[in-house]
CSV table of C-alpha atoms and ligand atoms in Angstrom, one decimal:
chain,number,residue,atom,x,y,z
A,1,MET,CA,76.0,69.1,93.7
A,2,PRO,CA,78.4,66.9,91.7
A,3,ASP,CA,77.2,63.3,91.3
A,4,LYS,CA,79.3,61.2,93.7
A,5,ASN,CA,79.2,58.3,91.3
A,6,ILE,CA,81.0,60.1,88.5
A,7,PRO,CA,84.7,60.2,89.1
A,8,ILE,CA,86.1,63.7,89.1
A,9,ASP,CA,88.8,64.6,86.5
A,10,LEU,CA,91.1,66.6,88.8
A,11,LYS,CA,92.9,68.1,85.7
A,12,LYS,CA,89.6,69.8,84.6
A,13,LEU,CA,88.6,71.5,87.8
A,14,SER,CA,88.4,75.3,87.7
A,15,PHE,CA,90.0,77.2,90.6
A,16,SER,CA,86.7,77.6,92.5
A,17,ASP,CA,85.9,73.8,91.8
A,18,SER,CA,89.3,73.0,93.3
A,19,VAL,CA,88.4,74.8,96.5
A,20,SER,CA,85.1,73.0,96.6
A,21,TYR,CA,87.0,69.8,96.0
A,22,TYR,CA,89.3,70.4,99.0
A,23,PHE,CA,86.1,71.2,101.1
A,24,ASP,CA,84.4,68.0,100.0
A,25,LYS,CA,87.4,65.9,100.9
A,26,ALA,CA,87.4,67.3,104.4
A,27,ALA,CA,83.6,67.4,104.9
A,28,PRO,CA,83.3,63.7,106.1
A,29,PHE,CA,85.6,64.4,109.0
A,30,THR,CA,83.3,67.1,110.4
A,31,GLY,CA,80.2,65.2,111.0
A,32,ALA,CA,78.1,68.2,109.7
A,33,PRO,CA,74.8,67.4,108.0
A,34,GLN,CA,74.7,67.9,104.2
A,35,GLY,CA,72.4,71.0,104.2
A,36,LEU,CA,74.8,72.8,106.6
A,37,LEU,CA,77.8,71.8,104.4
A,38,ASP,CA,76.1,73.1,101.4
A,39,GLN,CA,75.4,76.4,103.1
A,40,ILE,CA,79.0,76.8,104.3
A,41,LYS,CA,80.3,76.0,100.8
A,42,THR,CA,78.1,78.2,98.7
A,43,CYS,CA,79.0,81.9,97.7
A,44,ASN,CA,76.5,84.2,99.5
A,45,SER,CA,76.7,87.3,97.3
A,46,ILE,CA,78.4,88.0,93.9
A,47,TYR,CA,78.6,91.5,92.7
A,48,LYS,CA,79.9,92.0,89.1
A,49,MET,CA,80.3,95.5,87.9
A,50,ASN,CA,81.2,97.1,84.6
A,51,PHE,CA,82.1,100.9,84.7
A,52,PRO,CA,83.6,103.3,82.2
A,53,VAL,CA,87.0,105.0,82.9
A,54,LYS,CA,88.8,107.6,80.8
A,55,TYR,CA,92.2,106.6,79.4
A,56,GLY,CA,93.3,109.9,77.8
A,57,ASN,CA,90.9,110.5,74.9
A,58,GLU,CA,89.5,107.1,75.0
A,59,VAL,CA,86.9,105.5,77.3
A,60,ARG,CA,87.3,101.9,78.4
A,61,VAL,CA,84.9,99.6,80.2
A,62,ILE,CA,86.4,98.1,83.3
A,63,GLU,CA,85.3,94.7,84.6
A,64,ALA,CA,85.3,94.3,88.4
A,65,TYR,CA,84.1,92.0,91.2
A,66,ARG,CA,83.4,91.8,94.8
A,67,VAL,CA,82.3,88.4,96.2
A,68,GLN,CA,81.2,87.8,99.8
A,69,HIS,CA,81.5,84.1,100.2
A,70,SER,CA,80.1,83.8,103.8
A,71,HIS,CA,78.0,86.0,105.9
A,72,HIS,CA,78.1,83.6,109.0
A,73,ARG,CA,80.2,86.4,110.5
A,74,MET,CA,80.2,90.0,109.8
A,75,PRO,CA,81.9,92.0,108.4
A,76,THR,CA,83.2,90.0,105.5
A,77,LYS,CA,86.9,90.5,104.8
A,78,GLY,CA,89.4,89.9,102.0
A,79,GLY,CA,91.8,91.6,99.6
A,80,ILE,CA,91.3,93.2,96.3
A,81,ARG,CA,93.5,92.2,93.4
A,82,TYR,CA,94.4,94.0,90.2
A,83,SER,CA,95.3,91.6,87.4
A,84,MET,CA,94.4,90.7,83.9
A,85,GLN,CA,93.6,87.2,85.0
A,86,VAL,CA,90.7,88.3,87.2
A,87,ASP,CA,87.4,86.6,86.4
A,88,GLN,CA,84.4,85.6,88.5
A,89,ASP,CA,85.6,82.1,89.1
A,90,GLU,CA,88.9,83.3,90.5
A,91,VAL,CA,87.3,85.8,92.8
A,92,MET,CA,84.8,83.2,94.0
A,93,ALA,CA,87.6,80.9,94.8
A,94,LEU,CA,89.6,83.4,96.6
A,95,ALA,CA,86.6,84.6,98.6
A,96,ALA,CA,85.9,81.0,99.7
A,97,LEU,CA,89.5,80.6,100.8
A,98,MET,CA,89.1,83.7,102.9
A,99,THR,CA,86.2,82.2,104.8
A,100,TYR,CA,88.2,79.0,105.6
A,101,LYS,CA,91.2,81.0,106.5
A,102,CYS,CA,89.5,83.4,108.8
A,103,ALA,CA,87.7,80.6,110.7
A,104,LEU,CA,90.9,78.5,111.0
A,105,VAL,CA,92.8,81.3,112.7
A,106,ASP,CA,89.9,82.6,114.8
A,107,VAL,CA,89.6,85.9,113.0
A,108,PRO,CA,85.9,86.7,113.3
A,109,PHE,CA,85.1,87.6,109.7
A,110,GLY,CA,83.2,86.0,106.8
A,111,GLY,CA,85.3,85.5,103.7
A,112,ALA,CA,85.3,88.0,100.7
A,113,LYS,CA,87.4,89.0,97.8
A,114,GLY,CA,87.5,91.7,95.1
A,115,GLY,CA,89.1,91.9,91.8
A,116,ILE,CA,89.6,94.4,88.9
A,117,LYS,CA,90.6,93.2,85.5
A,118,ILE,CA,93.4,95.6,84.8
A,119,SER,CA,97.2,95.4,84.6
A,120,PRO,CA,98.6,97.7,87.3
A,121,ARG,CA,102.0,97.8,85.8
A,122,GLN,CA,100.7,99.0,82.5
A,123,THR,CA,98.3,101.6,84.0
A,124,SER,CA,99.4,105.1,85.0
A,125,PRO,CA,98.9,106.0,88.7
A,126,GLU,CA,96.3,108.7,87.7
A,127,ILE,CA,94.1,106.1,85.9
A,128,LEU,CA,94.7,103.5,88.7
A,129,GLU,CA,93.4,106.2,91.2
A,130,ASN,CA,90.3,106.9,89.1
A,131,ILE,CA,89.6,103.2,88.7
A,132,THR,CA,90.0,102.6,92.5
A,133,ARG,CA,87.9,105.5,93.5
A,134,ARG,CA,85.2,104.5,91.0
A,135,TYR,CA,85.2,100.9,92.2
A,136,THR,CA,84.9,102.0,95.8
A,137,THR,CA,81.9,104.3,94.8
A,138,GLU,CA,80.2,101.3,93.2
A,139,LEU,CA,80.8,99.3,96.4
A,140,VAL,CA,79.2,102.1,98.5
A,141,LYS,CA,76.2,102.4,96.2
A,142,LYS,CA,75.4,98.8,96.8
A,143,ASN,CA,76.2,98.7,100.5
A,144,PHE,CA,79.2,96.3,99.8
A,145,ILE,CA,81.7,98.2,101.9
A,146,GLY,CA,81.9,99.4,105.5
A,147,PRO,CA,83.5,98.6,108.8
A,148,GLY,CA,80.6,96.4,109.8
A,149,ILE,CA,79.8,95.2,106.3
A,150,ASP,CA,82.7,94.2,104.2
A,151,VAL,CA,86.4,95.3,104.7
A,152,PRO,CA,88.9,95.2,101.8
A,153,ALA,CA,92.6,94.9,102.1
A,154,PRO,CA,95.6,94.5,99.7
A,155,ASP,CA,96.1,91.5,97.6
A,156,TYR,CA,98.1,90.7,94.3
A,157,GLY,CA,98.7,94.1,92.5
A,158,THR,CA,97.5,96.4,95.2
A,159,GLY,CA,99.1,97.9,98.4
A,160,GLU,CA,98.9,100.8,100.8
A,161,ARG,CA,98.4,103.4,98.1
A,162,GLU,CA,95.2,101.8,96.8
A,163,MET,CA,93.9,101.3,100.4
A,164,ALA,CA,94.4,105.0,101.1
A,165,TRP,CA,92.3,105.9,97.9
A,166,ILE,CA,89.6,103.4,99.0
A,167,LEU,CA,89.6,104.9,102.5
A,168,ASP,CA,89.5,108.5,101.3
A,169,THR,CA,86.6,107.7,98.9
A,170,TYR,CA,84.7,105.9,101.6
A,171,VAL,CA,85.0,108.6,104.3
A,172,THR,CA,84.1,111.3,101.8
A,173,LEU,CA,80.9,109.5,101.0
A,174,ASN,CA,80.2,108.7,104.6
A,175,PRO,CA,80.9,111.9,106.6
A,176,GLY,CA,80.8,111.7,110.3
A,177,GLU,CA,80.9,107.9,110.5
A,178,ILE,CA,83.0,107.5,113.6
A,179,ASN,CA,84.4,104.0,112.7
A,180,GLY,CA,84.9,105.0,109.0
A,181,TYR,CA,88.6,104.2,109.2
A,182,GLY,CA,87.8,100.5,109.7
A,183,CYS,CA,86.3,100.3,106.2
A,184,VAL,CA,89.6,99.0,104.8
A,185,THR,CA,92.8,97.6,106.2
A,186,GLY,CA,96.4,97.5,104.9
A,187,LYS,CA,96.3,101.4,105.1
A,188,PRO,CA,99.5,103.6,105.4
A,189,ILE,CA,100.4,104.2,109.0
A,190,SER,CA,99.6,107.9,108.6
A,191,GLN,CA,96.0,106.9,107.6
A,192,ASN,CA,95.4,104.8,110.7
A,193,GLY,CA,97.1,101.7,109.5
A,194,ILE,CA,99.0,99.4,111.8
A,195,HIS,CA,102.7,98.6,112.2
A,196,GLY,CA,103.7,95.3,110.8
A,197,ARG,CA,100.8,94.8,108.4
A,198,THR,CA,102.9,95.2,105.2
A,199,GLU,CA,105.1,92.2,106.1
A,200,ALA,CA,102.5,90.2,108.1
A,201,THR,CA,101.8,87.6,105.5
A,202,GLY,CA,105.5,86.8,105.0
A,203,ARG,CA,106.3,87.0,108.8
A,204,GLY,CA,103.3,84.7,109.4
A,205,VAL,CA,104.7,82.2,106.8
A,206,VAL,CA,108.0,82.2,108.7
A,207,TYR,CA,106.6,81.9,112.2
A,208,ALA,CA,104.5,78.9,110.9
A,209,LEU,CA,107.4,77.2,109.3
A,210,ASN,CA,109.5,77.7,112.4
A,211,GLU,CA,106.9,75.9,114.3
A,212,ILE,CA,106.3,73.1,111.7
A,213,CYS,CA,110.1,72.4,111.6
A,214,SER,CA,110.3,72.1,115.3
A,215,PHE,CA,108.5,68.7,115.5
A,216,LYS,CA,111.3,66.0,115.5
A,217,ASP,CA,109.0,63.2,114.4
A,218,ASP,CA,107.4,65.1,111.6
A,219,MET,CA,110.7,66.2,110.2
A,220,LYS,CA,112.2,62.7,110.5
A,221,ASP,CA,109.3,61.4,108.4
A,222,ILE,CA,110.4,63.7,105.5
A,223,GLY,CA,114.1,63.2,106.1
A,224,LEU,CA,114.9,66.6,107.5
A,225,GLU,CA,116.5,67.9,110.8
A,226,THR,CA,114.5,70.2,113.0
A,227,GLY,CA,114.8,74.0,112.9
A,228,LEU,CA,115.0,76.5,110.0
A,229,GLU,CA,118.8,77.0,110.4
A,230,GLY,CA,120.5,75.8,107.2
A,231,LYS,CA,117.3,74.8,105.3
A,232,ARG,CA,117.6,75.4,101.6
A,233,VAL,CA,114.6,77.5,100.4
A,234,ILE,CA,113.3,78.4,97.0
A,235,VAL,CA,110.7,81.4,96.8
A,236,GLN,CA,108.5,82.0,93.8
A,237,GLY,CA,107.6,85.7,93.5
A,238,LEU,CA,109.4,88.8,94.8
A,239,GLY,CA,106.2,90.7,95.4
A,240,ASN,CA,105.1,91.8,98.9
A,241,VAL,CA,104.7,88.3,100.3
A,242,GLY,CA,107.6,86.6,98.6
A,243,TYR,CA,110.0,89.4,99.5
A,244,HIS,CA,109.2,89.6,103.2
A,245,THR,CA,109.1,85.7,103.5
A,246,ALA,CA,112.5,85.4,101.8
A,247,ARG,CA,114.0,88.3,103.9
A,248,ILE,CA,112.6,87.0,107.2
A,249,ILE,CA,113.4,83.3,106.7
A,250,ALA,CA,117.0,84.3,105.9
A,251,LYS,CA,117.1,86.0,109.3
A,252,TYR,CA,116.1,82.7,110.9
A,253,GLY,CA,119.3,81.1,109.4
A,254,ALA,CA,117.7,79.5,106.3
A,255,LYS,CA,119.5,79.8,102.9
A,256,VAL,CA,117.4,81.2,100.2
A,257,ILE,CA,119.1,79.6,97.2
A,258,ALA,CA,116.6,80.6,94.4
A,259,ILE,CA,114.0,83.3,93.7
A,260,ALA,CA,111.8,82.8,90.7
A,261,GLU,CA,110.1,85.8,89.2
A,262,ALA,CA,107.9,85.9,86.1
A,263,ASP,CA,110.7,86.9,83.8
A,264,GLY,CA,113.6,84.9,85.1
A,265,ALA,CA,115.0,83.2,88.3
A,266,VAL,CA,118.1,83.9,90.3
A,267,TYR,CA,120.0,81.0,91.8
A,268,ASP,CA,122.9,81.1,94.2
A,269,GLU,CA,123.8,78.0,96.3
A,270,ASN,CA,125.5,80.3,98.8
A,271,GLY,CA,122.3,82.2,99.5
A,272,ILE,CA,120.9,85.2,97.8
A,273,ASP,CA,121.2,88.7,99.4
A,274,ILE,CA,117.4,89.3,99.3
A,275,ASP,CA,117.5,93.2,99.8
A,276,ASP,CA,120.1,93.5,97.2
A,277,LEU,CA,118.1,91.6,94.6
A,278,TYR,CA,114.8,93.4,95.6
A,279,LYS,CA,116.5,96.7,95.1
A,280,TYR,CA,117.8,95.6,91.7
A,281,ARG,CA,114.3,94.4,90.7
A,282,GLN,CA,112.7,97.6,91.8
A,283,GLU,CA,115.1,99.7,89.8
A,284,LYS,CA,115.2,97.6,86.6
A,285,LYS,CA,111.7,96.1,86.9
A,286,SER,CA,113.3,92.7,86.1
A,287,VAL,CA,115.8,90.2,87.6
A,288,LYS,CA,117.4,89.9,84.3
A,289,GLY,CA,121.1,91.0,84.3
A,290,TYR,CA,121.5,90.6,88.0
A,291,GLY,CA,125.2,90.3,88.6
A,292,LYS,CA,125.3,87.9,91.5
A,293,GLY,CA,124.6,84.2,91.3
A,294,LYS,CA,123.2,82.7,88.1
A,295,VAL,CA,120.2,83.9,86.3
A,296,ILE,CA,118.0,81.2,84.9
A,297,ALA,CA,115.9,82.4,81.9
A,298,ASP,CA,113.2,79.6,82.3
A,299,SER,CA,111.9,80.7,85.6
A,300,ALA,CA,109.5,77.8,86.0
A,301,SER,CA,112.3,75.3,86.0
A,302,ALA,CA,113.7,77.0,89.2
A,303,LEU,CA,110.8,75.5,91.2
A,304,GLU,CA,112.2,72.0,90.2
A,305,LEU,CA,115.6,72.5,91.8
A,306,GLU,CA,116.8,70.4,94.8
A,307,CYS,CA,115.7,72.2,98.0
A,308,ASP,CA,114.1,71.6,101.4
A,309,ILE,CA,111.3,74.1,101.3
A,310,LEU,CA,109.6,75.5,98.2
A,311,ILE,CA,107.5,78.6,98.8
A,312,PRO,CA,105.2,79.6,95.9
A,313,ALA,CA,104.3,83.2,96.8
A,314,ALA,CA,102.8,84.5,93.5
A,315,LEU,CA,99.6,83.4,91.9
A,316,GLU,CA,97.3,80.3,91.9
A,317,ARG,CA,97.9,77.2,89.9
A,318,GLN,CA,101.6,77.3,89.6
A,319,ILE,CA,102.3,73.7,90.5
A,320,THR,CA,100.2,71.5,88.3
A,321,GLU,CA,100.2,67.8,87.2
A,322,LYS,CA,102.7,68.8,84.6
A,323,ASN,CA,105.6,70.0,86.9
A,324,ALA,CA,104.6,68.3,90.1
A,325,PRO,CA,106.4,65.0,89.2
A,326,ARG,CA,109.7,67.0,88.9
A,327,ILE,CA,109.4,69.0,92.1
A,328,LYS,CA,112.1,67.9,94.7
A,329,ALA,CA,111.1,70.0,97.7
A,330,LYS,CA,110.3,68.2,100.9
A,331,ILE,CA,108.0,70.9,102.2
A,332,ILE,CA,105.7,73.1,100.1
A,333,ALA,CA,104.5,76.1,101.9
A,334,GLU,CA,101.6,77.9,100.1
A,335,ALA,CA,102.3,81.5,100.7
A,336,ALA,CA,100.1,82.3,97.7
A,337,ASN,CA,96.5,81.4,97.5
A,338,GLY,CA,95.8,78.1,95.5
A,339,PRO,CA,99.3,77.6,94.0
A,340,VAL,CA,99.0,73.8,94.0
A,341,THR,CA,96.2,72.2,91.9
A,342,PRO,CA,94.4,69.1,93.1
A,343,ALA,CA,96.0,67.0,90.4
A,344,ALA,CA,99.4,68.2,91.5
A,345,GLU,CA,98.6,67.6,95.1
A,346,LYS,CA,97.8,64.0,94.4
A,347,ILE,CA,101.2,63.4,92.8
A,348,LEU,CA,103.0,65.3,95.5
A,349,LEU,CA,101.3,63.6,98.5
A,350,LYS,CA,102.2,60.2,96.9
A,351,LYS,CA,105.8,61.3,96.8
A,352,GLY,CA,105.6,62.1,100.5
A,353,VAL,CA,105.8,65.9,100.1
A,354,MET,CA,104.5,67.9,103.2
A,355,ILE,CA,102.1,70.5,101.7
A,356,ILE,CA,101.3,73.3,104.1
A,357,PRO,CA,98.0,74.7,102.9
A,358,ASP,CA,97.3,78.4,102.0
A,359,ILE,CA,94.3,78.7,104.3
A,360,PHE,CA,96.8,78.3,107.2
A,361,ILE,CA,100.1,79.4,106.2
A,362,ASN,CA,99.2,82.7,104.5
A,363,ALA,CA,96.7,83.7,107.2
A,364,GLY,CA,99.2,86.2,108.8
A,365,GLY,CA,98.0,89.0,106.5
A,366,VAL,CA,94.3,88.8,107.5
A,367,THR,CA,95.3,88.3,111.1
A,368,VAL,CA,97.1,91.6,111.3
A,369,SER,CA,94.3,93.2,109.2
A,370,TYR,CA,92.1,92.1,112.1
A,371,PHE,CA,94.4,93.8,114.6
A,372,GLU,CA,94.3,97.0,112.4
A,373,TRP,CA,90.5,96.9,112.3
A,374,LEU,CA,90.4,96.5,116.2
A,375,LYS,CA,92.7,99.5,116.4
A,376,ASN,CA,90.5,101.5,114.2
A,377,LEU,CA,87.3,100.6,116.2
A,378,SER,CA,89.0,101.3,119.5
A,379,HIS,CA,90.6,104.6,118.2
A,380,VAL,CA,93.8,104.0,120.2
A,381,ARG,CA,97.2,102.6,119.2
A,382,PHE,CA,98.1,99.3,120.7
A,383,GLY,CA,100.5,99.8,123.7
A,384,ARG,CA,99.7,103.4,124.3
A,385,MET,CA,98.0,102.9,127.6
A,386,GLN,CA,100.4,100.5,129.1
A,387,LYS,CA,103.9,101.0,127.7
A,388,ARG,CA,105.2,103.5,130.1
A,389,TRP,CA,103.6,101.7,133.1
A,390,GLU,CA,105.2,98.4,132.2
A,391,GLU,CA,108.6,100.1,132.0
A,392,LYS,CA,108.2,101.7,135.4
A,393,HIS,CA,107.0,98.6,136.9
A,394,GLN,CA,109.9,96.5,135.5
A,395,THR,CA,112.5,99.2,136.6
A,396,GLY,CA,111.1,98.8,140.1
A,397,PHE,CA,111.7,95.1,140.0
A,398,ILE,CA,115.3,95.5,138.8
A,399,LYS,CA,116.0,98.0,141.5
A,400,LEU,CA,114.6,95.5,144.1
A,401,VAL,CA,116.8,92.7,142.7
A,402,GLU,CA,119.9,95.0,142.9
A,403,GLU,CA,119.0,96.0,146.5
A,404,LEU,CA,118.4,92.4,147.6
A,405,THR,CA,121.5,91.0,145.9
A,406,GLY,CA,123.9,94.0,146.3
A,407,LYS,CA,124.9,93.5,142.7
A,408,THR,CA,124.3,95.8,139.7
A,409,VAL,CA,122.5,94.7,136.7
A,410,PRO,CA,124.4,95.7,133.5
A,411,LYS,CA,122.9,98.6,131.6
A,412,ALA,CA,122.3,96.9,128.3
A,413,ARG,CA,120.5,94.1,130.1
A,414,ILE,CA,118.3,96.6,132.0
A,415,GLU,CA,117.3,98.2,128.7
A,416,SER,CA,116.1,95.0,127.2
A,417,LEU,CA,114.3,93.9,130.4
A,418,ILE,CA,112.4,97.1,131.0
A,419,HIS,CA,111.3,97.7,127.4
A,420,GLY,CA,107.5,98.1,127.4
A,421,ALA,CA,105.6,96.7,124.4
A,422,ASP,CA,105.3,98.9,121.4
A,423,GLU,CA,102.6,98.4,118.8
A,424,ILE,CA,104.9,96.4,116.6
A,425,ASP,CA,105.9,94.1,119.5
A,426,LEU,CA,102.3,93.4,120.2
A,427,VAL,CA,101.3,92.8,116.6
A,428,ASN,CA,104.2,90.4,116.1
A,429,SER,CA,103.5,88.5,119.3
A,430,GLY,CA,99.8,88.2,118.5
A,431,LEU,CA,100.7,87.0,115.0
A,432,GLU,CA,103.2,84.4,116.2
A,433,ASP,CA,100.7,83.1,118.7
A,434,THR,CA,98.0,82.9,116.1
A,435,MET,CA,100.1,80.9,113.7
A,436,ILE,CA,101.4,78.5,116.4
A,437,GLU,CA,98.0,77.9,117.9
A,438,ALA,CA,96.4,77.2,114.5
A,439,TYR,CA,99.2,74.9,113.5
A,440,ARG,CA,98.8,72.9,116.7
A,441,ASP,CA,95.0,72.6,116.0
A,442,ILE,CA,95.6,71.2,112.5
A,443,ARG,CA,98.4,68.9,113.6
A,444,GLU,CA,96.4,67.4,116.5
A,445,PHE,CA,93.4,66.9,114.2
A,446,LYS,CA,95.6,65.1,111.7
A,447,LYS,CA,97.2,63.0,114.5
A,448,ARG,CA,93.8,62.0,116.0
A,449,ARG,CA,92.6,60.5,112.8
A,450,LYS,CA,93.8,56.9,112.5
A,451,SER,CA,93.4,57.1,108.7
A,452,GLU,CA,96.2,59.1,107.1
A,453,ILE,CA,94.7,62.5,106.3
A,454,ASP,CA,96.9,65.2,104.8
A,455,LEU,CA,97.4,68.7,106.4
A,456,ARG,CA,95.1,70.5,104.0
A,457,THR,CA,92.2,68.1,104.7
A,458,ALA,CA,92.9,68.6,108.4
A,459,ALA,CA,93.0,72.4,108.0
A,460,PHE,CA,89.7,72.4,106.1
A,461,ALA,CA,88.0,70.1,108.6
A,462,VAL,CA,89.1,72.2,111.6
A,463,SER,CA,87.9,75.4,109.9
A,464,ILE,CA,84.5,73.8,108.8
A,465,ASN,CA,83.9,72.6,112.3
A,466,LYS,CA,84.4,76.2,113.6
A,467,ILE,CA,82.0,77.6,111.0
A,468,LYS,CA,79.6,74.7,111.8
A,469,ASN,CA,79.6,75.7,115.5
A,470,SER,CA,78.8,79.3,114.8
A,471,TYR,CA,75.8,78.2,112.7
A,472,TYR,CA,74.6,75.9,115.5
A,473,ALA,CA,75.0,78.7,118.0
A,474,MET,CA,72.8,81.0,115.8
A,475,GLY,CA,70.2,78.1,115.9
A,476,ILE,CA,69.8,78.1,112.2
A,477,PHE,CA,70.5,74.3,111.9
A,478,PRO,CA,69.0,71.8,114.3
B,501,LIG,N1,94.8,89.4,100.6
B,501,LIG,C1,95.2,88.8,101.8
B,501,LIG,C2,94.7,87.3,101.8
B,501,LIG,O1,94.6,86.7,100.8
B,501,LIG,C3,94.8,89.6,103.0
B,501,LIG,C4,93.3,89.8,103.3
B,501,LIG,C5,93.0,90.7,104.3
B,501,LIG,O2,93.8,91.2,105.1
B,501,LIG,O3,91.8,91.0,104.5
B,501,LIG,O4,94.8,86.7,102.9
């Protein structure tokens, strides 16, 4: 435990210390006893592994991790990232964020995270497959994976392909396990994945922002009008989360004026054509040389441009005490995990910036992972049982209306009215509801406190309270 009498130097906090710092800031608002707070905050299991992998004629030792932060609910859940930045502190921080995120949005999992210290861009698909399968085997050996134990998912540097390798390795090692497909989420549709999982984090960010921007008083406080229409947005990162966030927010009428990537940023006051830029980046592996708008070589400076909403959707610790004084956004939406450091947060809050915390705004990914896991355990696609029935039922209603009124309902109208819910409709509806409900909880908690608390502190407090209640229900704490 840190000595409460020694002032904390926010600039020196590691990533996992930063998460603990946010936790400690919220703890007094929960009324939980210290012993319980200590139990909630601590990492339950840390598995560090080193294994050899062949790179052509050479053998390299790979460093990898799986951290299960909290076993208060099982299975534990969280992505696996492939990056050269991976170390134990990072994985611990990310696992802890998963615990608070899941509790906040009522997804019944403990938090976990995995990481492999490799550069996916500089590793051939064959070697990536070997590493992924070997990592999964190590997890199986130590009972660190399984539909009721710990369920990985995609994160930075991983996607459907890696999840398919994990699944295949797991089911091979566990023949006949009826729920084996629930050992990992974010799988391809053909491998029992779910529609809407790929874009879920980005879609969740937009659903949340749409809700946040609908409150007149809150918007007035930061000098903005309600609604996403016409808002000027900057997105950092054109990976899975950044791309879908930018694409979907543009559909809501917002104008994405800048996209910052690692090797340069694109700026266009008229709004960037997201799909066009994404295609270019996929082909050229860079945004450099993109013909439309202006390319800014110093990509970090793009975060400091005038805008309404800044969405960091790449890695942690992108907004620090160094660039925070120059940030002009009114809202920062943390689509990435941990993009704003505590030192930066202090500066930004003083300037009146509304910071929407990661544990809430990027929870859409794990929410739809939960739906995927439910689908795997129930062995049936959402909507399969009721779609046709709904359509027949609705058609009957329309016929009745026509009979009673003597009028004919136009064909196009009938089609949209009778449409029974497909899997994607149900997933998106569940996701939207989750984001709206969670934001209302956070907002109300914040409003109820007479003392001014920020949204992150409110989000952490709501989350800690939910975990506290599940410990109380288990009778572990008096
Ligand atoms: N990696 C994502 C996150 O940080 C998703 C985790 C999951 O779906 O389990 O929330």
